[in-house]
PDB file of C-alpha atoms in Angstrom:
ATOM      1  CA  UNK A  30       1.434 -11.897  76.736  1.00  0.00           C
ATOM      2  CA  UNK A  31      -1.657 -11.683  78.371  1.00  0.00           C
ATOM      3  CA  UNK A  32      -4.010 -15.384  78.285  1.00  0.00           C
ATOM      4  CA  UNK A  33      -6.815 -13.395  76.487  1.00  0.00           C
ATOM      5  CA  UNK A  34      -4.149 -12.418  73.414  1.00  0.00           C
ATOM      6  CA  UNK A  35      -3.535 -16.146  73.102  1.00  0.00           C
ATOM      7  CA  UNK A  36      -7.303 -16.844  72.372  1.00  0.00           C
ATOM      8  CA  UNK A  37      -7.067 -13.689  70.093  1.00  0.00           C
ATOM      9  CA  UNK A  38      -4.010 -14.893  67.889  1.00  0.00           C
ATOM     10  CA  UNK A  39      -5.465 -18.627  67.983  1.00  0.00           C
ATOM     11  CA  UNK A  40      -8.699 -17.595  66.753  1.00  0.00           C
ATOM     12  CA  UNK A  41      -7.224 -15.076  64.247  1.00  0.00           C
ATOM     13  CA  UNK A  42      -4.949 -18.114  62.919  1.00  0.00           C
ATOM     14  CA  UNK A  43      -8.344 -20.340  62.606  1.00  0.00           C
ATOM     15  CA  UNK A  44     -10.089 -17.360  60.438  1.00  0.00           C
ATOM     16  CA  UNK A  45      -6.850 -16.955  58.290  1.00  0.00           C
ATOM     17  CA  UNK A  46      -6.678 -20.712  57.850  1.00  0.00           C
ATOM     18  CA  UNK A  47     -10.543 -21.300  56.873  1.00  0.00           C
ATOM     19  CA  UNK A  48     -10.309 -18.598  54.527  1.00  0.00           C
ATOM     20  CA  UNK A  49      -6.859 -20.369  52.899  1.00  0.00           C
ATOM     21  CA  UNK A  50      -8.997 -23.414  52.610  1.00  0.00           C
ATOM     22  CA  UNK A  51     -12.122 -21.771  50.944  1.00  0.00           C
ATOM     23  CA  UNK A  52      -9.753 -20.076  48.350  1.00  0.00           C
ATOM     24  CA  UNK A  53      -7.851 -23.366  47.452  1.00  0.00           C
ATOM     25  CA  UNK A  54     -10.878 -25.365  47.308  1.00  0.00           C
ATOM     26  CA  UNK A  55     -12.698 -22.749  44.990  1.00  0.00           C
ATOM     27  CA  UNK A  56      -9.432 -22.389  42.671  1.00  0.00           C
ATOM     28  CA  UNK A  57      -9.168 -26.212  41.663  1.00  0.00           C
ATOM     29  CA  UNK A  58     -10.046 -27.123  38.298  1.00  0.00           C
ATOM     30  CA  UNK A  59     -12.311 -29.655  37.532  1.00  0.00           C
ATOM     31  CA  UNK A  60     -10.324 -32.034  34.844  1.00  0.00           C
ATOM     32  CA  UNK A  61      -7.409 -31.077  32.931  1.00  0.00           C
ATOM     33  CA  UNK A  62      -8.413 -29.122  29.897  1.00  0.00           C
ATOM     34  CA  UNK A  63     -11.411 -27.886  30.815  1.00  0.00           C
ATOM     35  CA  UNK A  64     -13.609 -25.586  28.943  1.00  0.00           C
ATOM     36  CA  UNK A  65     -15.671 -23.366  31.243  1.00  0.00           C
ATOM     37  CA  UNK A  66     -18.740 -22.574  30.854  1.00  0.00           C
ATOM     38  CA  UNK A  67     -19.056 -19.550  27.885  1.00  0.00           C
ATOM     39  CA  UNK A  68     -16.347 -21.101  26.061  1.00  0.00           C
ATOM     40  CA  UNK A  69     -16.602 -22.514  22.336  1.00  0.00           C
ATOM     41  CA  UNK A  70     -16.171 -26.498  23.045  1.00  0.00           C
ATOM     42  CA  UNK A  71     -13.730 -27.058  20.064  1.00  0.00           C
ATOM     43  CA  UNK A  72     -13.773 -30.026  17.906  1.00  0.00           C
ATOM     44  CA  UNK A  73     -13.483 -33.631  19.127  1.00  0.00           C
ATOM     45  CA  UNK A  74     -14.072 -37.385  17.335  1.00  0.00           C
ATOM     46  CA  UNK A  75     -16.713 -39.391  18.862  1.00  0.00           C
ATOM     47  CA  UNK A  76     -15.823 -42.835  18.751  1.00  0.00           C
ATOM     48  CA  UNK A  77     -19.609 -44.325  18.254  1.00  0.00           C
ATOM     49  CA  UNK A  78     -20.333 -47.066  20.805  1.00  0.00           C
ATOM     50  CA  UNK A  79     -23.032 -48.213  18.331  1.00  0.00           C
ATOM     51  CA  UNK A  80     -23.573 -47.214  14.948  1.00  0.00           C
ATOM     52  CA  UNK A  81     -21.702 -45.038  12.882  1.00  0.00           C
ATOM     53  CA  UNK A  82     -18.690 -42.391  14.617  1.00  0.00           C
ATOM     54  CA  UNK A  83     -18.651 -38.344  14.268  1.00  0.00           C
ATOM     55  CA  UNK A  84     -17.373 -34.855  15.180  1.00  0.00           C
ATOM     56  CA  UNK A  85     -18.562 -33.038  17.412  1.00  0.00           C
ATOM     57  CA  UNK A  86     -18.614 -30.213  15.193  1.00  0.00           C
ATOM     58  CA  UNK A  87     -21.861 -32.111  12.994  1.00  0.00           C
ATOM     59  CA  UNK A  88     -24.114 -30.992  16.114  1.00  0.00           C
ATOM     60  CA  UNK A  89     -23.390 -27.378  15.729  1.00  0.00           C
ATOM     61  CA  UNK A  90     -26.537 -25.447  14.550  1.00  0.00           C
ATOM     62  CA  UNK A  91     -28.638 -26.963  17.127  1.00  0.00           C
ATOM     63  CA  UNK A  92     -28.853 -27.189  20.603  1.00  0.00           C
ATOM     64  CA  UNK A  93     -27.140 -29.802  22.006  1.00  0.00           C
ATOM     65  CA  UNK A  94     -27.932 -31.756  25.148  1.00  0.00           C
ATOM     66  CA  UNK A  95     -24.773 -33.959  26.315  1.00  0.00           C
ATOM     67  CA  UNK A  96     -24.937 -36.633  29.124  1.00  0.00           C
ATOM     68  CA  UNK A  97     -21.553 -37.948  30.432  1.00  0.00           C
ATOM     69  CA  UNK A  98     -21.970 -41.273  31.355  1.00  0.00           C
ATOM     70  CA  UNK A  99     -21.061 -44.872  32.599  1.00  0.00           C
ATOM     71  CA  UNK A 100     -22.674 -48.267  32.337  1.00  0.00           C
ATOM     72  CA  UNK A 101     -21.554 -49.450  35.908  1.00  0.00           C
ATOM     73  CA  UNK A 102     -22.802 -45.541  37.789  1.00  0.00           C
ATOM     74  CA  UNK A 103     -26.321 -45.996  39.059  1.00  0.00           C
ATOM     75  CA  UNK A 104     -27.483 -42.385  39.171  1.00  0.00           C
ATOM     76  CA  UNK A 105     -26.168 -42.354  35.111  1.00  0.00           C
ATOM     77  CA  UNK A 106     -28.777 -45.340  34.644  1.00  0.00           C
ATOM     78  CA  UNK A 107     -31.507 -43.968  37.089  1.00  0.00           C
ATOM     79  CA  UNK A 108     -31.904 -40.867  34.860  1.00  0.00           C
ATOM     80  CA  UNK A 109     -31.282 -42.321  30.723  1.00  0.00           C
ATOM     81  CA  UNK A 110     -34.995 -43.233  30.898  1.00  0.00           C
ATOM     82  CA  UNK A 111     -35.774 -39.297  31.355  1.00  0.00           C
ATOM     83  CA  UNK A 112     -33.415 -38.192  28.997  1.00  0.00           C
ATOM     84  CA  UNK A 113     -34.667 -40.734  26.034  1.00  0.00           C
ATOM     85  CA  UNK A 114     -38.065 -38.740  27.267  1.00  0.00           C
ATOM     86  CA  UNK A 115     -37.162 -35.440  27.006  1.00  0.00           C
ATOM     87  CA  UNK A 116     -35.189 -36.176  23.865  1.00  0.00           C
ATOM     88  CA  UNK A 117     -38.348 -38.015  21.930  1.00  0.00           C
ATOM     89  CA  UNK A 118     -40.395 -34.950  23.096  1.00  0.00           C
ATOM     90  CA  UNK A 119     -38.032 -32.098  21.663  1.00  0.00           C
ATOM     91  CA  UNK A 120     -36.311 -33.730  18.534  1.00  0.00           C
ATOM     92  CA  UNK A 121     -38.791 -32.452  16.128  1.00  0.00           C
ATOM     93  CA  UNK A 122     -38.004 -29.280  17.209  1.00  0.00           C
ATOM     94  CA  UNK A 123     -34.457 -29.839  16.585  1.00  0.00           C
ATOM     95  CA  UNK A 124     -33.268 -30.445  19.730  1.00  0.00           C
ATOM     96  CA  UNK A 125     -29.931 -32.846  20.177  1.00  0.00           C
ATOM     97  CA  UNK A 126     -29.120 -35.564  22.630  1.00  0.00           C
ATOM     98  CA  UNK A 127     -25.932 -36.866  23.039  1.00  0.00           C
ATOM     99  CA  UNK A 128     -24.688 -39.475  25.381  1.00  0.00           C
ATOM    100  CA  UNK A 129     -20.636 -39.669  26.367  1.00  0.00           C
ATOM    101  CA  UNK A 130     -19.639 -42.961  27.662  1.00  0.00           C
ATOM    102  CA  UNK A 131     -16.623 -43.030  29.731  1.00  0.00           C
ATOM    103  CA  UNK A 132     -16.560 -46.846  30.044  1.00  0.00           C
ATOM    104  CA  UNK A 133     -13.442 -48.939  30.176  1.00  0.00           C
ATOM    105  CA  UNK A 134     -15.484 -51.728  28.308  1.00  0.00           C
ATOM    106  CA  UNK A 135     -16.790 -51.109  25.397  1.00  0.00           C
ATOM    107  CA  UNK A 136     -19.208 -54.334  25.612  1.00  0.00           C
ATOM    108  CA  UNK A 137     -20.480 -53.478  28.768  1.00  0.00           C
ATOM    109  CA  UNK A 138     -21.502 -49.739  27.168  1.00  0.00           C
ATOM    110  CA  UNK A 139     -23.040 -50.727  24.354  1.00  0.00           C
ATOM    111  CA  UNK A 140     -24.844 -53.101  26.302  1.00  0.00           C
ATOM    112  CA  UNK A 141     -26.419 -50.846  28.484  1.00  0.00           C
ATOM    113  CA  UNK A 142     -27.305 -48.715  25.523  1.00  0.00           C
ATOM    114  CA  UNK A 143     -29.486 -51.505  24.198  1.00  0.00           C
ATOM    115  CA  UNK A 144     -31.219 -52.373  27.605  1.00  0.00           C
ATOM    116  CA  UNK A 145     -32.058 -48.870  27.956  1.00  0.00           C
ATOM    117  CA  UNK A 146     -33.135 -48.762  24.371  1.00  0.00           C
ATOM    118  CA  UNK A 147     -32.196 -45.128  24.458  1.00  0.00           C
ATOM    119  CA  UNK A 148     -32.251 -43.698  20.571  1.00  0.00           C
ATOM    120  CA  UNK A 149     -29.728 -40.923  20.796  1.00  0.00           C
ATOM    121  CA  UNK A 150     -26.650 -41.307  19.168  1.00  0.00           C
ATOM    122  CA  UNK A 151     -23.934 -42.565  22.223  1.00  0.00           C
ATOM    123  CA  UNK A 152     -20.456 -42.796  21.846  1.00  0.00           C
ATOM    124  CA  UNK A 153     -17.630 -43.885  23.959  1.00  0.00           C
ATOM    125  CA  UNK A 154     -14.517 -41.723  25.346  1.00  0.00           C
ATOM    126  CA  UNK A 155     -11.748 -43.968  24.748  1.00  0.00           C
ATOM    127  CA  UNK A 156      -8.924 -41.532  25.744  1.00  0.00           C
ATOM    128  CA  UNK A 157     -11.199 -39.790  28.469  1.00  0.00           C
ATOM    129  CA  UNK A 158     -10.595 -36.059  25.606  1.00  0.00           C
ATOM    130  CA  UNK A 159     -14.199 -35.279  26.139  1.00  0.00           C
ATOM    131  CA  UNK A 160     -14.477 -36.354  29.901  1.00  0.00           C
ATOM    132  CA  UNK A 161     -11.576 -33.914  30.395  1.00  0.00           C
ATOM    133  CA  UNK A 162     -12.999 -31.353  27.950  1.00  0.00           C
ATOM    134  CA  UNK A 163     -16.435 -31.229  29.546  1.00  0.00           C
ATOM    135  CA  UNK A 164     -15.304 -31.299  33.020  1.00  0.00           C
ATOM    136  CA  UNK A 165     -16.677 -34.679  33.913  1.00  0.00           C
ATOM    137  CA  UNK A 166     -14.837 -34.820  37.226  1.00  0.00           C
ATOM    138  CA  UNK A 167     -18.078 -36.483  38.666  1.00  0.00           C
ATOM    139  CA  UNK A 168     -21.035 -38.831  36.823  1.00  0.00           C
ATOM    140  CA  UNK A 169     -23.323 -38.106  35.630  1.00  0.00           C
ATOM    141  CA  UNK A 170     -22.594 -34.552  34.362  1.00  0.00           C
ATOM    142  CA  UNK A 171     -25.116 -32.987  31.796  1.00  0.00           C
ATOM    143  CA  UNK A 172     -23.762 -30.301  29.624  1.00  0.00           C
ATOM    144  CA  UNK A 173     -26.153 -28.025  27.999  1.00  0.00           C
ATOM    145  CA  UNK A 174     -24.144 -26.433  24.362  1.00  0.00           C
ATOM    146  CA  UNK A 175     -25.894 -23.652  22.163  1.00  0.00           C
ATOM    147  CA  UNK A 176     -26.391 -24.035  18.611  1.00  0.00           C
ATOM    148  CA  UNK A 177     -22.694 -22.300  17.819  1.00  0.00           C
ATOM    149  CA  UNK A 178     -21.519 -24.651  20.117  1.00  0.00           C
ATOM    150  CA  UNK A 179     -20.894 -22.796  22.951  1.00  0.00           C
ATOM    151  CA  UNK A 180     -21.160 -24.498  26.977  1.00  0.00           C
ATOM    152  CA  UNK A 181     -24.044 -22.410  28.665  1.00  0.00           C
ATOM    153  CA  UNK A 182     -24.215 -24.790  31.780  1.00  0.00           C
ATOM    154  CA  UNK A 183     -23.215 -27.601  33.582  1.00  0.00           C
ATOM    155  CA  UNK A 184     -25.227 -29.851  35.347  1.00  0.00           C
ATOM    156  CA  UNK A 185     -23.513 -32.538  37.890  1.00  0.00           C
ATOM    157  CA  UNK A 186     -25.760 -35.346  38.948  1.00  0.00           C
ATOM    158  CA  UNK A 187     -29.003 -37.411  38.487  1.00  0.00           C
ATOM    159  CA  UNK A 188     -32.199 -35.685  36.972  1.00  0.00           C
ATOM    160  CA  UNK A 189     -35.399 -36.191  36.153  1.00  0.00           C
ATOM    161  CA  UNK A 190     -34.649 -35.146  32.645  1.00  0.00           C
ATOM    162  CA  UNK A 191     -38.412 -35.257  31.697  1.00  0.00           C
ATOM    163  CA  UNK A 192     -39.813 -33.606  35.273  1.00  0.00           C
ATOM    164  CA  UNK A 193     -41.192 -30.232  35.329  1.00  0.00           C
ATOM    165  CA  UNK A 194     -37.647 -28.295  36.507  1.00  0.00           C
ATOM    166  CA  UNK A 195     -35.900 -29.994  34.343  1.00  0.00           C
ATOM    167  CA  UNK A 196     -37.822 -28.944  31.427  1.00  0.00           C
ATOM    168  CA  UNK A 197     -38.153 -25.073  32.387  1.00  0.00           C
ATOM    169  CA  UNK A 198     -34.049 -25.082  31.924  1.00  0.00           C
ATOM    170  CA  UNK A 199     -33.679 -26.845  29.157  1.00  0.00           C
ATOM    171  CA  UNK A 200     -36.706 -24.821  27.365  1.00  0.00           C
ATOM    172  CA  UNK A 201     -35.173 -21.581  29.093  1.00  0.00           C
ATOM    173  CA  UNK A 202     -31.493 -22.257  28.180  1.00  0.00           C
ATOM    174  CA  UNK A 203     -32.895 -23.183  24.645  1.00  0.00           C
ATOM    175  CA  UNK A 204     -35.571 -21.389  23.832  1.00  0.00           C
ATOM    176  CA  UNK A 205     -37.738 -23.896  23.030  1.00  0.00           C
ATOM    177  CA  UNK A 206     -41.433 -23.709  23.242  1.00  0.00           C
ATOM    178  CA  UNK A 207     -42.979 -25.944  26.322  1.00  0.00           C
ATOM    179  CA  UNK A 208     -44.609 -29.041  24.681  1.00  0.00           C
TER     180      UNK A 208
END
């Protein structure tokens, strides 16, 4: 073999091996038991970290806003503020928050809950179902549901729940009427 087919057949091997990466990296699932995004999310128990628990199923009819979080991720406390914001401003319109603790300790959740003196209903994952279900492979993730209760997108990271892009897709997503 000539030198020049050696640069060939190692740059060919390169491509070939990027490309291997790029496929296995894009054909990894999030969490086990995910449901993608279009899917029905079916029913779950929340376990309520304060107040009283409930199904998932008693948000269907509405749209459905639902932050997964935890007490000790900063980003997941940077952005509650915003959400309690954009919650207060859409609830008449019948608009649902829901917050999805994935705490270890329970005091420590709740706790935070106060502080933040967020009035959603929150509730804590115990068994880390609804982490898995949602896809909550990284915090905070924001999952936006339609009123039949099907996932129409999934948001990973810290927002400004209350800022102007925010707003445009949850009022586009929803339909809702900028206030």
């Amino acid at each position: 073999m000539r030198r020049n087919d050696w640069g060939f057949l190692s740059m060919k091997g390169l491509v070939i091996g990027l490309c291997v990466v790029q496929f296995a990296g894009s054909a990894v699932a999030g969490t086990p038991g995910e449901i993608p995004v279009g899917a029905l999310l079916p029913e779950a128990q929340l376990n309520a970290l304060v107040g009283s628990a409930a199904k998932l199923s008693s948000f269907r009819g509405k749209p459905l806003l639902i932050n997964v979080w935890a007490s000790w991720c900063g980003p997941c406390r940077a952005e509650m503020g915003s959400i309690e914001r954009l919650y207060q401003r859409y609830a008449s319109k019948g608009f649902n928050v829901v917050g999805i603790s994935t705490d270890d300790d329970h005091a420590a959740a709740a706790k935070f809950v106060k502080v933040s003196g967020v009035s959603f209903p929150n509730y804590i994952d115990r068994n880390l179902v609804l982490e898995n279900m949602l896809g909550a492979n990284r915090l905070p993730l924001t999952v936006l549901v339609d009123g039949e209760g099907r996932v129409i997108k999934k948001i990973a990271g810290s927002r400004a729940w209350d800022g102007p892009e925010a707003i445009n897709l949850v009022t586009q997503a929803f339909r809702l009427k900028v206030q």
